[in-house]
Structures are given as C-alpha cells and as structure tokens.
Coordinates of C-alpha atoms in Angstrom, one line a residue:
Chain E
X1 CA 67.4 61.5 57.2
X2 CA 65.9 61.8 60.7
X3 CA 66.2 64.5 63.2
X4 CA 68.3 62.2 65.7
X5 CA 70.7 61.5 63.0
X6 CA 71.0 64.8 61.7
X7 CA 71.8 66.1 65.0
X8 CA 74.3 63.4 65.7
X9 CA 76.1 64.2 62.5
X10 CA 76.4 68.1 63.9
X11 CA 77.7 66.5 66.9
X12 CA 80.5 65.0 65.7
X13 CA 81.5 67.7 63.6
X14 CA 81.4 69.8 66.9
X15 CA 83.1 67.8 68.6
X16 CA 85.9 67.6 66.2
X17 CA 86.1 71.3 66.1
X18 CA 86.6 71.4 70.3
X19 CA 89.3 68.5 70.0
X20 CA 91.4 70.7 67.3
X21 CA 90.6 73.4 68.9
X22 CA 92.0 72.3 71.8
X23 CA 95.2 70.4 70.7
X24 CA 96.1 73.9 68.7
X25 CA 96.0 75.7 72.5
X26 CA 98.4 72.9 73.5
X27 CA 100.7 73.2 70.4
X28 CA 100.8 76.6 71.1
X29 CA 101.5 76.3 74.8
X30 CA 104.2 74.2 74.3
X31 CA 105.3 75.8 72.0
X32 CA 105.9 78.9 74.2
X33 CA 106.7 77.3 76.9
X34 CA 109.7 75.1 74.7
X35 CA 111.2 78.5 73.5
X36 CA 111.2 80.1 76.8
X37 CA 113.3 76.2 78.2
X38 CA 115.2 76.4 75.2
X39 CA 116.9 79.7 76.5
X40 CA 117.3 78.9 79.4
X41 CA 118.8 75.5 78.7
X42 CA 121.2 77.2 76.7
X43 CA 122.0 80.3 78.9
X44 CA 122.4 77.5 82.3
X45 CA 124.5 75.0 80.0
X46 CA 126.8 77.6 78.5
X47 CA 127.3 79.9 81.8
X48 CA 127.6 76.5 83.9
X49 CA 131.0 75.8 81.1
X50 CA 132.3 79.1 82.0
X51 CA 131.8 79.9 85.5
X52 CA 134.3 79.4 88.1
X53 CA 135.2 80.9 91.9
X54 CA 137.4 83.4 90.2
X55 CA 134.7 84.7 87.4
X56 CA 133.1 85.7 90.4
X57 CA 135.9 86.8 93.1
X58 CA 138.6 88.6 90.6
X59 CA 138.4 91.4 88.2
X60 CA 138.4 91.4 84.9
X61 CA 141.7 90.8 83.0
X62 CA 143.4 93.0 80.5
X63 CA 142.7 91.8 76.5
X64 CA 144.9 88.8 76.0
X65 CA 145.4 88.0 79.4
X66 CA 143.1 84.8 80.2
X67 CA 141.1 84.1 83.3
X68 CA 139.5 87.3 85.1
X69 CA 135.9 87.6 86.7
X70 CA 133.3 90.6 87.1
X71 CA 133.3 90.8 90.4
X72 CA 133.7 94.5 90.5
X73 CA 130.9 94.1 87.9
X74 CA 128.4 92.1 91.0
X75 CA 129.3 94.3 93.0
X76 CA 128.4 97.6 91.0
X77 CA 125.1 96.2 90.3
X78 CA 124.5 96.3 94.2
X79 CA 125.2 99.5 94.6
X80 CA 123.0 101.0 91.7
X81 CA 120.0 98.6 92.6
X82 CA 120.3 99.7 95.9
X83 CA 120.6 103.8 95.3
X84 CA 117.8 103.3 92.6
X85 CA 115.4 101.4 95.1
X86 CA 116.5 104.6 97.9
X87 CA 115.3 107.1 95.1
X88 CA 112.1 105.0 93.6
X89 CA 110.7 102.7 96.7
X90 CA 109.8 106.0 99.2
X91 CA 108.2 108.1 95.9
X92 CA 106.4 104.9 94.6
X93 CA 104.8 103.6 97.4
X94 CA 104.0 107.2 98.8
X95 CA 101.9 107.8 95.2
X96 CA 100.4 104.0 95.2
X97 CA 99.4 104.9 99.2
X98 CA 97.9 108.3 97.6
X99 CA 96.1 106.6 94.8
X100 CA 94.7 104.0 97.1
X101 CA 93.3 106.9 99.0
X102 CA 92.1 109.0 96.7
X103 CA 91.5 106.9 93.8
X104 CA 89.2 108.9 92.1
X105 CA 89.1 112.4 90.5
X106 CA 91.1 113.9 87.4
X107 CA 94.4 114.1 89.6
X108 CA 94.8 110.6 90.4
X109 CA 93.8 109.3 87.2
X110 CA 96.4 111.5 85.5
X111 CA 98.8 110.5 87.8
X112 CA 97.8 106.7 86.5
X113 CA 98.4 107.4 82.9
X114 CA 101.6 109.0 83.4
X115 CA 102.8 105.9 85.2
X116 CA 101.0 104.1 82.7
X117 CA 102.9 106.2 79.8
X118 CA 106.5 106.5 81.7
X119 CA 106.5 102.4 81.6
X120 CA 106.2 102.0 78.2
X121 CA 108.9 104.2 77.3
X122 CA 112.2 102.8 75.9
X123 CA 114.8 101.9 78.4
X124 CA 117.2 103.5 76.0
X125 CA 115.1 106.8 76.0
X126 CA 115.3 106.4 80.1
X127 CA 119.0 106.5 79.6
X128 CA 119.2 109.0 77.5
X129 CA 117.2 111.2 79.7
X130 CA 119.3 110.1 82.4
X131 CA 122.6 111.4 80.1
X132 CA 121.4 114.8 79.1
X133 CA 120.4 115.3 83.0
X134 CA 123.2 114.0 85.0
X135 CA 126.2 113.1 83.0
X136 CA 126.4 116.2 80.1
X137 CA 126.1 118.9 82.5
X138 CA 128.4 117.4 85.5
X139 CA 130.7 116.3 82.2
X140 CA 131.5 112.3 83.5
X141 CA 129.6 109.2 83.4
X142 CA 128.6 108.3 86.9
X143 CA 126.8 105.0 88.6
X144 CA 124.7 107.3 90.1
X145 CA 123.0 108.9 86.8
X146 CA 122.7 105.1 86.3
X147 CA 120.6 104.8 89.3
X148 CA 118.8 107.6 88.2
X149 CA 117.6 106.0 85.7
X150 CA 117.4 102.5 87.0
X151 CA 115.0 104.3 89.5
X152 CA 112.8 106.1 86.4
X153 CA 112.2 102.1 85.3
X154 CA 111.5 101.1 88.9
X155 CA 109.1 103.5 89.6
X156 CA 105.6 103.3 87.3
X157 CA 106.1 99.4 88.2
X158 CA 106.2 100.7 91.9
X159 CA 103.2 102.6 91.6
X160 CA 100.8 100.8 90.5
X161 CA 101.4 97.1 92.4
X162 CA 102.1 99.3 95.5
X163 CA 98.6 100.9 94.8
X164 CA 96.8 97.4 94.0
X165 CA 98.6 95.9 96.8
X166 CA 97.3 98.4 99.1
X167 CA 93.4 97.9 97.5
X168 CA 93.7 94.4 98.3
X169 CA 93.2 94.7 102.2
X170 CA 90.0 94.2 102.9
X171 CA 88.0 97.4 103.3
X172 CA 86.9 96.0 106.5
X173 CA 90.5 96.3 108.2
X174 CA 90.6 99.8 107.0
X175 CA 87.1 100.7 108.4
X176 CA 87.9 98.7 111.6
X177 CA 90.9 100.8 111.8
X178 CA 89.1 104.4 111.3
X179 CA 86.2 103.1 113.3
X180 CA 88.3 103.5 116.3
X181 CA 89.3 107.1 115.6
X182 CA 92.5 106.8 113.5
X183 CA 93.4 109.5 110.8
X184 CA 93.2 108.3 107.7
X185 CA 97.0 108.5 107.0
X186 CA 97.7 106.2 110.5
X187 CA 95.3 103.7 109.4
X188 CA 97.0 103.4 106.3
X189 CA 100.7 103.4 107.3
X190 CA 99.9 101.6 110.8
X191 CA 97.4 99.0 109.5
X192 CA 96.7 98.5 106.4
X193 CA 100.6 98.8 104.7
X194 CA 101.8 96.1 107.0
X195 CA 98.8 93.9 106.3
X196 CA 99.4 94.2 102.2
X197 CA 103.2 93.9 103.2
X198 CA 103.9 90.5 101.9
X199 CA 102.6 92.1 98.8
X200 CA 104.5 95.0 98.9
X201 CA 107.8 92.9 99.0
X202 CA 106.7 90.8 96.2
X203 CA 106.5 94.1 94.2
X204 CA 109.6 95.4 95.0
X205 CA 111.4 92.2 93.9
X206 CA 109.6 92.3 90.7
X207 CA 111.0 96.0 90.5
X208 CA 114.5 95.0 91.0
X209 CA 114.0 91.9 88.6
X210 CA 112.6 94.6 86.0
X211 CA 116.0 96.1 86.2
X212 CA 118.1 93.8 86.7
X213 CA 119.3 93.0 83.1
X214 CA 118.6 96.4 81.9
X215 CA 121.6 97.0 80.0
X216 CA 120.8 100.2 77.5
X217 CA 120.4 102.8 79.8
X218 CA 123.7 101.8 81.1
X219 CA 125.7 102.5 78.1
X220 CA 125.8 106.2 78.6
X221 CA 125.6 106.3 82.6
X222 CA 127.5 103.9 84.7
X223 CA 129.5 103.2 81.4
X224 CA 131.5 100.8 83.1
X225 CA 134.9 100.0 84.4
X226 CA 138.2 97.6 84.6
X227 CA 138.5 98.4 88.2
X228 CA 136.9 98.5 92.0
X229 CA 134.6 101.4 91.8
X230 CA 132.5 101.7 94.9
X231 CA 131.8 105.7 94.4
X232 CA 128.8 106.5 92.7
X233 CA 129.7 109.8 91.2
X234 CA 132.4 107.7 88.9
X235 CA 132.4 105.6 86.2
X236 CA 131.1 102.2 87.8
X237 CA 131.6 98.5 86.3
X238 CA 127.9 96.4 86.3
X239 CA 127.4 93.2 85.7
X240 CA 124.7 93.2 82.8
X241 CA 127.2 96.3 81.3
X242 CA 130.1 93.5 81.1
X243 CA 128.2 90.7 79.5
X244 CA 127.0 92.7 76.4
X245 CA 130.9 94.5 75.7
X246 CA 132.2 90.6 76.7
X247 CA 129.6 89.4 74.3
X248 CA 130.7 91.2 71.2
X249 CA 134.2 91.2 71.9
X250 CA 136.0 88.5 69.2
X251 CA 137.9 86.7 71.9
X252 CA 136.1 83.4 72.9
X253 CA 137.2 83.7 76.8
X254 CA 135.6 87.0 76.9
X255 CA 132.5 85.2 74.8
X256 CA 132.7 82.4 77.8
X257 CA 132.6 85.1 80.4
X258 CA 129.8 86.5 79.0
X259 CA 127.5 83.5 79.0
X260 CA 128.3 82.5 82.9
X261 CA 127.4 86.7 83.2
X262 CA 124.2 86.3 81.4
X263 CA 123.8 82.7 83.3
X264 CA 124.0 84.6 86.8
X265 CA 121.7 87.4 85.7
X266 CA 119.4 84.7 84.7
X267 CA 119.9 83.0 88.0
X268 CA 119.2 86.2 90.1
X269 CA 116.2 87.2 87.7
X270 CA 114.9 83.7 88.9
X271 CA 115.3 83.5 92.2
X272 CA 113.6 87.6 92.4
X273 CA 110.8 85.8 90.5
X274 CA 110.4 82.6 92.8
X275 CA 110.7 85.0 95.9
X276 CA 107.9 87.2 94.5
X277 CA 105.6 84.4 94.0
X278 CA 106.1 82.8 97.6
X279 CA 105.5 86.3 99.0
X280 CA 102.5 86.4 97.0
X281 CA 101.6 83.2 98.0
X282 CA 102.1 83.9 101.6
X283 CA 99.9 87.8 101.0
X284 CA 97.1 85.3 99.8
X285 CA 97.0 82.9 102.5
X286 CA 97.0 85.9 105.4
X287 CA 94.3 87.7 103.8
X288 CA 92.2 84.4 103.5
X289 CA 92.4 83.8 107.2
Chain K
X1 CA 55.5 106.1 121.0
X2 CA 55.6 106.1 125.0
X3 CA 58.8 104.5 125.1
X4 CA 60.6 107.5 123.3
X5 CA 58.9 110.1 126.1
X6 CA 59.7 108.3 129.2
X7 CA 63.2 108.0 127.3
X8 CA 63.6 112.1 126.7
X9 CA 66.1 113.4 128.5
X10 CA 68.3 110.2 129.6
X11 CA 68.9 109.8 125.6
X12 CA 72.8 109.8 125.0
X13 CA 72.3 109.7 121.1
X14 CA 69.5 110.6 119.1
X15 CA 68.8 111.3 115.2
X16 CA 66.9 114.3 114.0
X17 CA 65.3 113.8 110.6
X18 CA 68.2 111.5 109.7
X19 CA 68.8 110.6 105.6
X20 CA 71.9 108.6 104.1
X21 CA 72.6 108.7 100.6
X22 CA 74.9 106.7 98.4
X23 CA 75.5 109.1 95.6
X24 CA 71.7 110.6 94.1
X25 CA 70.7 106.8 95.7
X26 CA 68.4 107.7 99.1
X27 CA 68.9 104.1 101.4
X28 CA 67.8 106.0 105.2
X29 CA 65.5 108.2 105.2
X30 CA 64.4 110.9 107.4
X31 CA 65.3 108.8 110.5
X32 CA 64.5 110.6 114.2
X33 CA 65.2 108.0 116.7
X34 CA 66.5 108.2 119.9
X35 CA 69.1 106.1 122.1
X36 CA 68.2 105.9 126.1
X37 CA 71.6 106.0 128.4
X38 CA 72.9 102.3 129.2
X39 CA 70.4 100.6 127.2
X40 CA 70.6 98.2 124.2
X41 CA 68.5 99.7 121.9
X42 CA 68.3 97.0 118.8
X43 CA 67.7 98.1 115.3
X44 CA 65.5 95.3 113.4
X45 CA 64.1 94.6 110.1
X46 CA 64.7 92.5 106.7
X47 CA 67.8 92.5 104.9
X48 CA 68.2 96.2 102.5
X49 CA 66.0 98.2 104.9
X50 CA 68.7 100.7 105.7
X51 CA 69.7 99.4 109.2
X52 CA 73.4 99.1 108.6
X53 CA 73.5 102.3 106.9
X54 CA 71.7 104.1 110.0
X55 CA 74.3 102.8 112.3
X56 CA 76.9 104.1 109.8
X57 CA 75.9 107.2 110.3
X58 CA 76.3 107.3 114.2
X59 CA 79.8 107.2 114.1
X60 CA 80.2 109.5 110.5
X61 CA 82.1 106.1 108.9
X62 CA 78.9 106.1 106.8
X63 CA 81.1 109.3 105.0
X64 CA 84.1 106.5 104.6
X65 CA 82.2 104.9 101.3
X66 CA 82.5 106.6 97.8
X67 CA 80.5 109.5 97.6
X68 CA 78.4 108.8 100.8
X69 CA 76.9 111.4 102.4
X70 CA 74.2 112.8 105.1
X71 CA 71.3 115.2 105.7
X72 CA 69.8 115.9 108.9
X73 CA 71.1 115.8 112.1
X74 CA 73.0 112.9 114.9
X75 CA 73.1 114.4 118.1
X76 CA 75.6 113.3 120.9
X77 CA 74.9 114.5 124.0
X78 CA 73.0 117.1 122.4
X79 CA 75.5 118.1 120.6
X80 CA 75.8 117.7 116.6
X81 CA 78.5 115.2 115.3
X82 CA 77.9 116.2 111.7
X83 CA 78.4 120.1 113.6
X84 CA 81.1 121.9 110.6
X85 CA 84.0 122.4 113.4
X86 CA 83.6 118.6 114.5
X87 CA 86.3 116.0 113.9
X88 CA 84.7 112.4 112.7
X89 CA 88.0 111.1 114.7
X90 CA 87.0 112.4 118.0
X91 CA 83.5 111.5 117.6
X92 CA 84.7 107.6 116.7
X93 CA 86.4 107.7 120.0
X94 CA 83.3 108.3 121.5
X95 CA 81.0 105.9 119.8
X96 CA 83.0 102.7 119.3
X97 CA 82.0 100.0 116.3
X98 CA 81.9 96.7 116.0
X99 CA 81.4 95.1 112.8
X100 CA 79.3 92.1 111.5
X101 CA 82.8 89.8 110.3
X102 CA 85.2 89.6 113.4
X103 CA 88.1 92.5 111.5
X104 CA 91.0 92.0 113.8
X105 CA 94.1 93.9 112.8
X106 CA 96.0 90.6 111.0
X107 CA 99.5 92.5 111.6
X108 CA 99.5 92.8 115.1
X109 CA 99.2 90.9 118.2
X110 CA 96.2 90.1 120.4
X111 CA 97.4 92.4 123.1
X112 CA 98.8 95.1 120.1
X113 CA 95.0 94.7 118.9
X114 CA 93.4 95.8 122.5
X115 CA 95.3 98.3 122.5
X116 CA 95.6 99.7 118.7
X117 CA 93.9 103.2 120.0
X118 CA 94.1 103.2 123.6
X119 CA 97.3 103.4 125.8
X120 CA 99.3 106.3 123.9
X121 CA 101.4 107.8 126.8
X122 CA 101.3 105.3 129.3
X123 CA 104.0 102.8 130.3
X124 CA 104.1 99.3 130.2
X125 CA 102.6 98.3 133.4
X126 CA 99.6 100.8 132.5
X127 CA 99.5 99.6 129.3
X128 CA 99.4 95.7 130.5
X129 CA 96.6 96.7 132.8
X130 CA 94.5 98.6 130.0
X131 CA 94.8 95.5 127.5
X132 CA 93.4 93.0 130.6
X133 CA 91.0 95.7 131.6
X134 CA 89.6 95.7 128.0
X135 CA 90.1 91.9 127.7
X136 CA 88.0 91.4 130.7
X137 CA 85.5 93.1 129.8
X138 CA 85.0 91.2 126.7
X139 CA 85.2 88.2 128.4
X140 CA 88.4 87.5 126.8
X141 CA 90.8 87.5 129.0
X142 CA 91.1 83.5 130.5
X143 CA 91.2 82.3 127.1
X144 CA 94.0 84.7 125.3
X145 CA 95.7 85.4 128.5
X146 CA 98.7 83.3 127.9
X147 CA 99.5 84.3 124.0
X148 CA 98.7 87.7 123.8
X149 CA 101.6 87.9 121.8
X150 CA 99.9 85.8 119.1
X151 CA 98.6 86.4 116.1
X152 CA 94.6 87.0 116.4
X153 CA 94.5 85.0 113.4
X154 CA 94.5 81.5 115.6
X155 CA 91.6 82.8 117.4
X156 CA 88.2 81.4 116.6
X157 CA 85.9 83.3 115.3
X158 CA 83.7 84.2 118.3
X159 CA 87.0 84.8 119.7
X160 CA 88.3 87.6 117.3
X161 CA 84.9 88.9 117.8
X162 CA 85.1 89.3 121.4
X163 CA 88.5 90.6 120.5
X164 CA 86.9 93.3 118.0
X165 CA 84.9 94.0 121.3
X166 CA 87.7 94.7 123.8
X167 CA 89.5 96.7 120.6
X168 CA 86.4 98.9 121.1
X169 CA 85.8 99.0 124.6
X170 CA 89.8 100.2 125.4
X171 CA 88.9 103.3 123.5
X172 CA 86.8 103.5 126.5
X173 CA 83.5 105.2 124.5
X174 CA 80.2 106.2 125.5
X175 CA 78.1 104.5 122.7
X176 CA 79.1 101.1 121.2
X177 CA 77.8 100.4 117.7
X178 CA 77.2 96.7 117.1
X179 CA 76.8 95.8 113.2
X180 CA 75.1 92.0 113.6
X181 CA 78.1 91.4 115.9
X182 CA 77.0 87.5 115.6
X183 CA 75.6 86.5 112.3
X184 CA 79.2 85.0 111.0
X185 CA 79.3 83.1 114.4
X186 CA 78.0 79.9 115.5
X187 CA 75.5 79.0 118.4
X188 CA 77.5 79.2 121.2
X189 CA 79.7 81.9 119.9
X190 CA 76.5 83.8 119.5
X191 CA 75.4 83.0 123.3
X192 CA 78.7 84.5 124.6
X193 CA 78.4 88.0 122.7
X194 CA 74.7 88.3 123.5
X195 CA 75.7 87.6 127.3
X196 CA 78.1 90.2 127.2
X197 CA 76.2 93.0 125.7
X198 CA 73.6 92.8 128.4
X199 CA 76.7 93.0 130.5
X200 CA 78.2 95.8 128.8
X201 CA 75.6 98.1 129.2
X202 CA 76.8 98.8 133.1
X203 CA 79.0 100.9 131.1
X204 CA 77.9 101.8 127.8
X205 CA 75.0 103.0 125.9
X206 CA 74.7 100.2 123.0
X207 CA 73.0 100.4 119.3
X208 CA 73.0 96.3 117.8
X209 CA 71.7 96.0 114.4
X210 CA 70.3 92.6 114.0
X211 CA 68.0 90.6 111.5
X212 CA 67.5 87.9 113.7
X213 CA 64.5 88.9 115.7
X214 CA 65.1 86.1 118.6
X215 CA 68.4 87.8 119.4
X216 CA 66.6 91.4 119.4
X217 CA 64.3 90.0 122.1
X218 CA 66.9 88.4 124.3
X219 CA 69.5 90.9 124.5
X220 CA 67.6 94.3 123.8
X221 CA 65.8 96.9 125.9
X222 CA 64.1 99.4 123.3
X223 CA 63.9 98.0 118.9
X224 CA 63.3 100.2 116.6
X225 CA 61.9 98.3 113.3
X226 CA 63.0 99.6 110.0
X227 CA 61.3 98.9 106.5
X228 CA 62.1 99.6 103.0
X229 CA 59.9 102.1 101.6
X230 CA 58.3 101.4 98.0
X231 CA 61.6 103.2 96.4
X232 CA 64.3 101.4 98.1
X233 CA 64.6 103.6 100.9
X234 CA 64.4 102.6 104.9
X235 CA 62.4 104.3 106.7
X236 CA 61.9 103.9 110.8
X237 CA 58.3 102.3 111.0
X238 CA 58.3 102.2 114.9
X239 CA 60.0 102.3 118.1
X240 CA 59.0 101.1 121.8
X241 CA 60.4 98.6 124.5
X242 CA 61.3 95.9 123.3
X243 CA 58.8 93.8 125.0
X244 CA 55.9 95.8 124.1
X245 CA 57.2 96.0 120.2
X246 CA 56.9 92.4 119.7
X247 CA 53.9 91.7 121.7
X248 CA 51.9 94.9 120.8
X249 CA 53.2 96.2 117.9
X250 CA 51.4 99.6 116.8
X251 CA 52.0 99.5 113.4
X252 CA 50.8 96.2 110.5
X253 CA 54.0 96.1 109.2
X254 CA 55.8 95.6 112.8
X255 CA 53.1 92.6 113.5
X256 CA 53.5 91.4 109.6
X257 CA 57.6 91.1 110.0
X258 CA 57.6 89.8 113.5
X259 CA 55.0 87.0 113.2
X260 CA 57.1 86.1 109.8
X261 CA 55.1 86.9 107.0
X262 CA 57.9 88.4 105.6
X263 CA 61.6 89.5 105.5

C-alpha cells in the first residue's frame, strides 16, 4: 500500500468521525430545543382553551360554582414583585457598584461566594427562612414575608449582573470621568451607572423573570387568598400560588384555570426574557459606538 | 541640557527622580523632567518606553490601575501632588487629561459633556456661556452649536476629540495632559487638534505624548525622548527644544530613533 493511499484511507475515516460527530450535536440540539417547544406548545394550546376576559377581570369562584378568574391573583403578584424589587434592587446594585469598585481583596471575594452560595439555595429553604422570620413570630401569613423572600431570590442574581454590567463600561469612560476631578463614587453613579444602564434594566428583568413563577416559597408566606387583598401584612392571593392549588384540585374547570394561569406566567416569563435581550442588545450597540 | 536652565524657574510642572511601578513591575524610571509655563512640551519615543505611564503620573490617575503606584516626587507649582494631605481630585482639576481614543461621556449630551465638571453653582445663562466658552476654545463650537443636546455619539471622531478637549479645558486647569490626542484620528482630524494645541497654549501649559515624531516637531516647543532601558523600564534619555533635539541630538539613541533606525 502506498503512503498516498494510506493516508487517504485515514482521511475518510476522519472524516466520517466529524460528519457523526456533528449530526449527534444536531440530534442533540434538537432534541433540546423540541422538548423546550413541546412545553410550550402545550402550556400556549391548553391556556389559549381556557382563557377568557373574565379568567382575568373576576375572582375566583367558590368550589362548584363555574367560571371565576385570578385576577386578585395578577394583581397580588404585582404587589410582591414590586415590594421585593423595593427591598433587593437598592441593596443589589449598591454591592455590584461596590464590587465593581473594589473587586479585589478577601472582603469582596467573600461577598462573591456568598451571593454565589445564597443562589443555589432551595427556593423552598428561602421560604422557609422567610416563615420562621416573618410569619411565626408576627403569628399570620403575610404577602410581605412573601416579598421577603421573593427579594432573598432576587438579590445574588442582582449582584453579580449589576457588578458585570457595571465592569463592562469601558475603563476609559471611568478614567475620563476621574480625570476631570470626580470622586470615585460620582463617577460611578453620574457616569458610568447610566452608561451600563441598558444593562442594568436587562438584569432587573431577568430578576423579576427569576421569580416570577416561583411558587414554593409562597406556600408558607403569601399563602394565598379567595378575595381582593391589596395589604401586604395579610394573607395575599398570587398568581403562580393559584395555578399549583388549581392544578391539583380534581375539578377540571379549576384544571382549565390552571393551564391559562401557567399559560400567562409563561407569557410574562417571555416577554421579561425578550425585553432583556433587546436591552442587551441595545447596551451592546452603545458601548460599540 | 541648556533648555532645562533657561527653563528654571518659569517651570509650572516638574518631576523629581520620578518612578511608576505596576505591582514589583518598574515601567518609569527615575524620571526628573521639567515643564516650561505655556509651552508644549512633547514626550517622544517608541511604543513601551514608559511615556504614557509618565503622563499618568502627572495627574495621580497613574494610582487609578490595580496596584499602581509611585516613588519620587511631581511638583506643581513647587508644590508636591503626591504631598500626604493632597487630594488626587483637586490636583485633576488642575491638570486636565485628554486621552488617546476620543472617551466622551455616551450618557450625556454635547453641552452636558462640556460641562460634566465645570458650572456647579451657576445658572443657566452662566452655564450656556461656560459650555460655548469651552467649545470655542476647542474649535468646536460652529460645528456642534445647533445640537448640543445630541448625543456626542453622532460626532466624528476628530469631533468627540475636540469635544474631550473642551470637557478639559471648562475645568479651566493650568496643565493639559494630551495622551497621543490624534493617533485614532485621520489626517485632517489630526491637522485640527495640532492647530489647536499651538493655540491653546495662550492659556495652558501642555504635556502631548506622541510616537509620531513629525507631529512632535510641528506642534512642540521642548521633547523630551524616552527609551526603554535593557529591563523594560523607560528611562528619560534627553530633553532640549524641540528644534535643537532633532537637529542636534546629544545623545546616539536620540539621533538612532529620530533618523528611524528604530522604534
């Protein structure tokens, strides 16, 4: 056998290898990318069957009683979001600002892990913290222990994109900015924040996203509720709360409810996740210029 | 060194046995050069010699970088900036800096920009009238004067650089540190900043860093020609007017790097 040949054989026995190599990538790929449709075909055909202008203007109906919506269960959603991002949004981005600054050193890199630690815990673990905290000494479930802990989720996710949106200025702004006699802190807050704040935005969507259909550490905080709660220091109904009781429950209204509820949370989930990418996007395109 | 004794005494900044370091890493060392009043005094030499770092040091946002630091002495107006009681902050508002990539502030306007440290405390008329005082004197003003409520973005790049420029010269300093102000700029770009240097210096004593030799001779009174030593670390090789340095350089290496042999 000659060299040539012997080499040509390797060749095609290489080259075999890359093409299997690469059609098992793209069984895989589709694979994921098939299971990931395939839920939310089902989620968007079953909650498109079941949702209706009262699903999302009335509140829920007594057992046995048909029709009903979660409206009270939108709106309490809102309101511990909102609390959550009040608690979380000023304390994260005030530590990513400080570990932009002072990245380095024992302090900050312990500060790091913690975040790093606090957002792999357990949601359920959050809300049990949350419980033994807020609800077993004041004696009543409350939205706002809910919020509490909603904020504990936000918060390590807060950190660090705050502090990597923040390191993506360009170090030339910054020095541009202390060059002319700025503190350190003004240059920060007064320049470089607003130039990373498409970026900032992106991160606080993908915050509220990360919470959004958290439904575990609700169980033992906002608990829920049949009626218009708009007090945090109550009992509050949530949206994410309602699909998983509706979801169990053996009525098949209450089953239908809870597919168009999972079907919105989906929706908003989305439409958080498409907003953070154009923001992104956007953060990309003014940093380019 | 004649140049440097019939400078003495109308120096506005001058370095005293001057050394940067970037951690145990030595890039200036044991600089003493001095900057004559209203002059351009241009800093020259190949790429790595320490230049940039030098001029980093005049204005302490050498101390900015991670676990930069600085022996020796920069005196302004005799007086120490690296001094213990002395605030880097005021001393930037003194010596202003402009850097080699135009860095307007992408956030805020053109005029927002002129005046991003200068008119705190006046009103808007004031203010107006300190944004097209700076503006002017960056030779600016006709071509930003109608959308100075723009983005600097839109600008060109020569344009953002002259902007840089009027940023620094609202602060109203004494010294104006130019980090190759034109080598991300094109021709004519270039022509308009080195016009406007030799005109700034009715006003302000100016330190240019350049690598580009034919600019040091147009638009320089005194050059001071740095070299990398055998360990990586710049050392000032020699100093005069700028007319005499690259006609009758004193020292090889000056003749070796301006006739191009190297660098």
């Amino acid at each position: 056998m000659t060299v040539a040949a012997l080499r040509y054989g390797r060749l095609k026995r290489r080259r075999a290898y890359g093409w299997l190599g690469i059609a098992l990538a793209l069984f895989c790929a589709v694979l994921a990318a098939g299971a990931l449709l395939a839920i939310l075909g089902y989620v968007v055909v079953q909650g498109v069957a079941a949702i209706n202008w009262d699903f999302l203007t009335q509140l829920p109906h007594p057992i046995g009683v048909p029709g009903g919506g979660v409206a009270n269960g939108i709106v309490g959603t809102f309101i511990i979001i909102a609390t959550a991002m009040a608690i979380a949004v000023p304390i994260g981005l005030l530590t990513g600002i400080y570990l932009a600054l002072f990245g380095r050193g024992p302090i900050p890199e312990a500060l790091r892990f913690l975040s790093d630690v606090l957002s792999g815990v357990p949601s359920i673990a959050i809300g049990l913290f949350a419980y033994a905290v807020l609800v077993a000494p004041l004696k009543h479930f409350s939205a706002f222990s809910a919020s509490f802990a909603f904020a504990m989720l936000m918060l390590p996710l807060l950190v660090r994109t705050s502090e990597q949106a923040i390191r993506s200025v360009p170090q030339t702004v910054r020095e541009g900015a202390l060059a002319l006699g700025m503190s350190n802190f003004r240059a920060t807050v007064g320049i470089v924040l607003p130039t990373a704040r498409p970026a900032i935005i992106t991160a606080l969507l993908l915050a509220i996203a990360r919470v959004t259909g958290e439904t575990a550490p609700l169980l033992f905080t906002a608990f829920g509720s049949q009626y218009w709660e708009l007090n945090p220091n109550n009992p509050m109904a949530v949206l994410a709360l309602q699909v998983f009781n509706y979801a169990i429950s053996p009525y098949p209204n209450w089953q239908a409810q809870a597919w168009a509820g999972a079907f919105l949370l989906v929706a908003a989930v989305f439409v958080l996740s498409v907003g953070a990418r154009l923001m992104l996007s956007r953060a990309m395109r003014g940093l380019e210029s | 060194m004649s140049a440097v004794a019939t400078a003495a005494g109308q120096e506005l900044l001058a370095t005293k046995d001057l050394s940067a370091y970037y951690g145990e890493r030595e890039a200036v060392g044991n600089v003493s050069l001095s900057f004559p009043r209203k002059a351009v005094t241009a800093v020259i030499g190949p790429s790595g010699c320490g230049k940039t770092t030098l001029l980093r040091c005049l204005n302490r946002i050498h101390e900015v970088a991670f676990e930069a630091r600085v022996k020796g002495r920069v005196l302004l107006d005799g007086e120490d900036i690296y001094g213990g009681d002395v605030d880097p902050m005021a001393i930037r508002r003194r010596i202003g800096m402009v850097f080699q990539r135009p860095n307007p502030f992408p956030t805020l306007s053109i005029l927002d920009n002129a005046l991003a440290c200068a008119g705190k405390g006046l009103n808007r008329r004031q203010k107006m009238e300190c944004a097209e005082r700076a503006l002017h004197a960056a030779a600016l003003w006709d071509e930003v004067k109608d959308k100075l409520r723009t983005s600097p973005l839109r600008l060109s790049g020569g344009q953002q650089q002259r902007l840089c420029i009027a940023r620094a010269v609202a602060a109203e300093p004494e010294v104006l540190l130019m980090d190759e102000p034109t080598a991300s700029l094109d021709p004519i770009a270039t022509a308009v900043i080195e016009e406007l240097m030799a005109r700034l210096t009715d006003e302000f004593t100016i330190v240019a860093v350049t690598h580009n030799m034919q600019q040091a001779a147009r638009v320089s009174d005194y050059s001071a020609f740095m070299l990398a030593d055998e360990h990586g670390v710049g050392r000032l090789i020699e100093v005069d007017e700028t007319g005499k340095l690259f006609t009758k350089p004193s020292d090889p290496r000056t003749e070796d790097y301006i006739t191009g042999r190297f660098g």
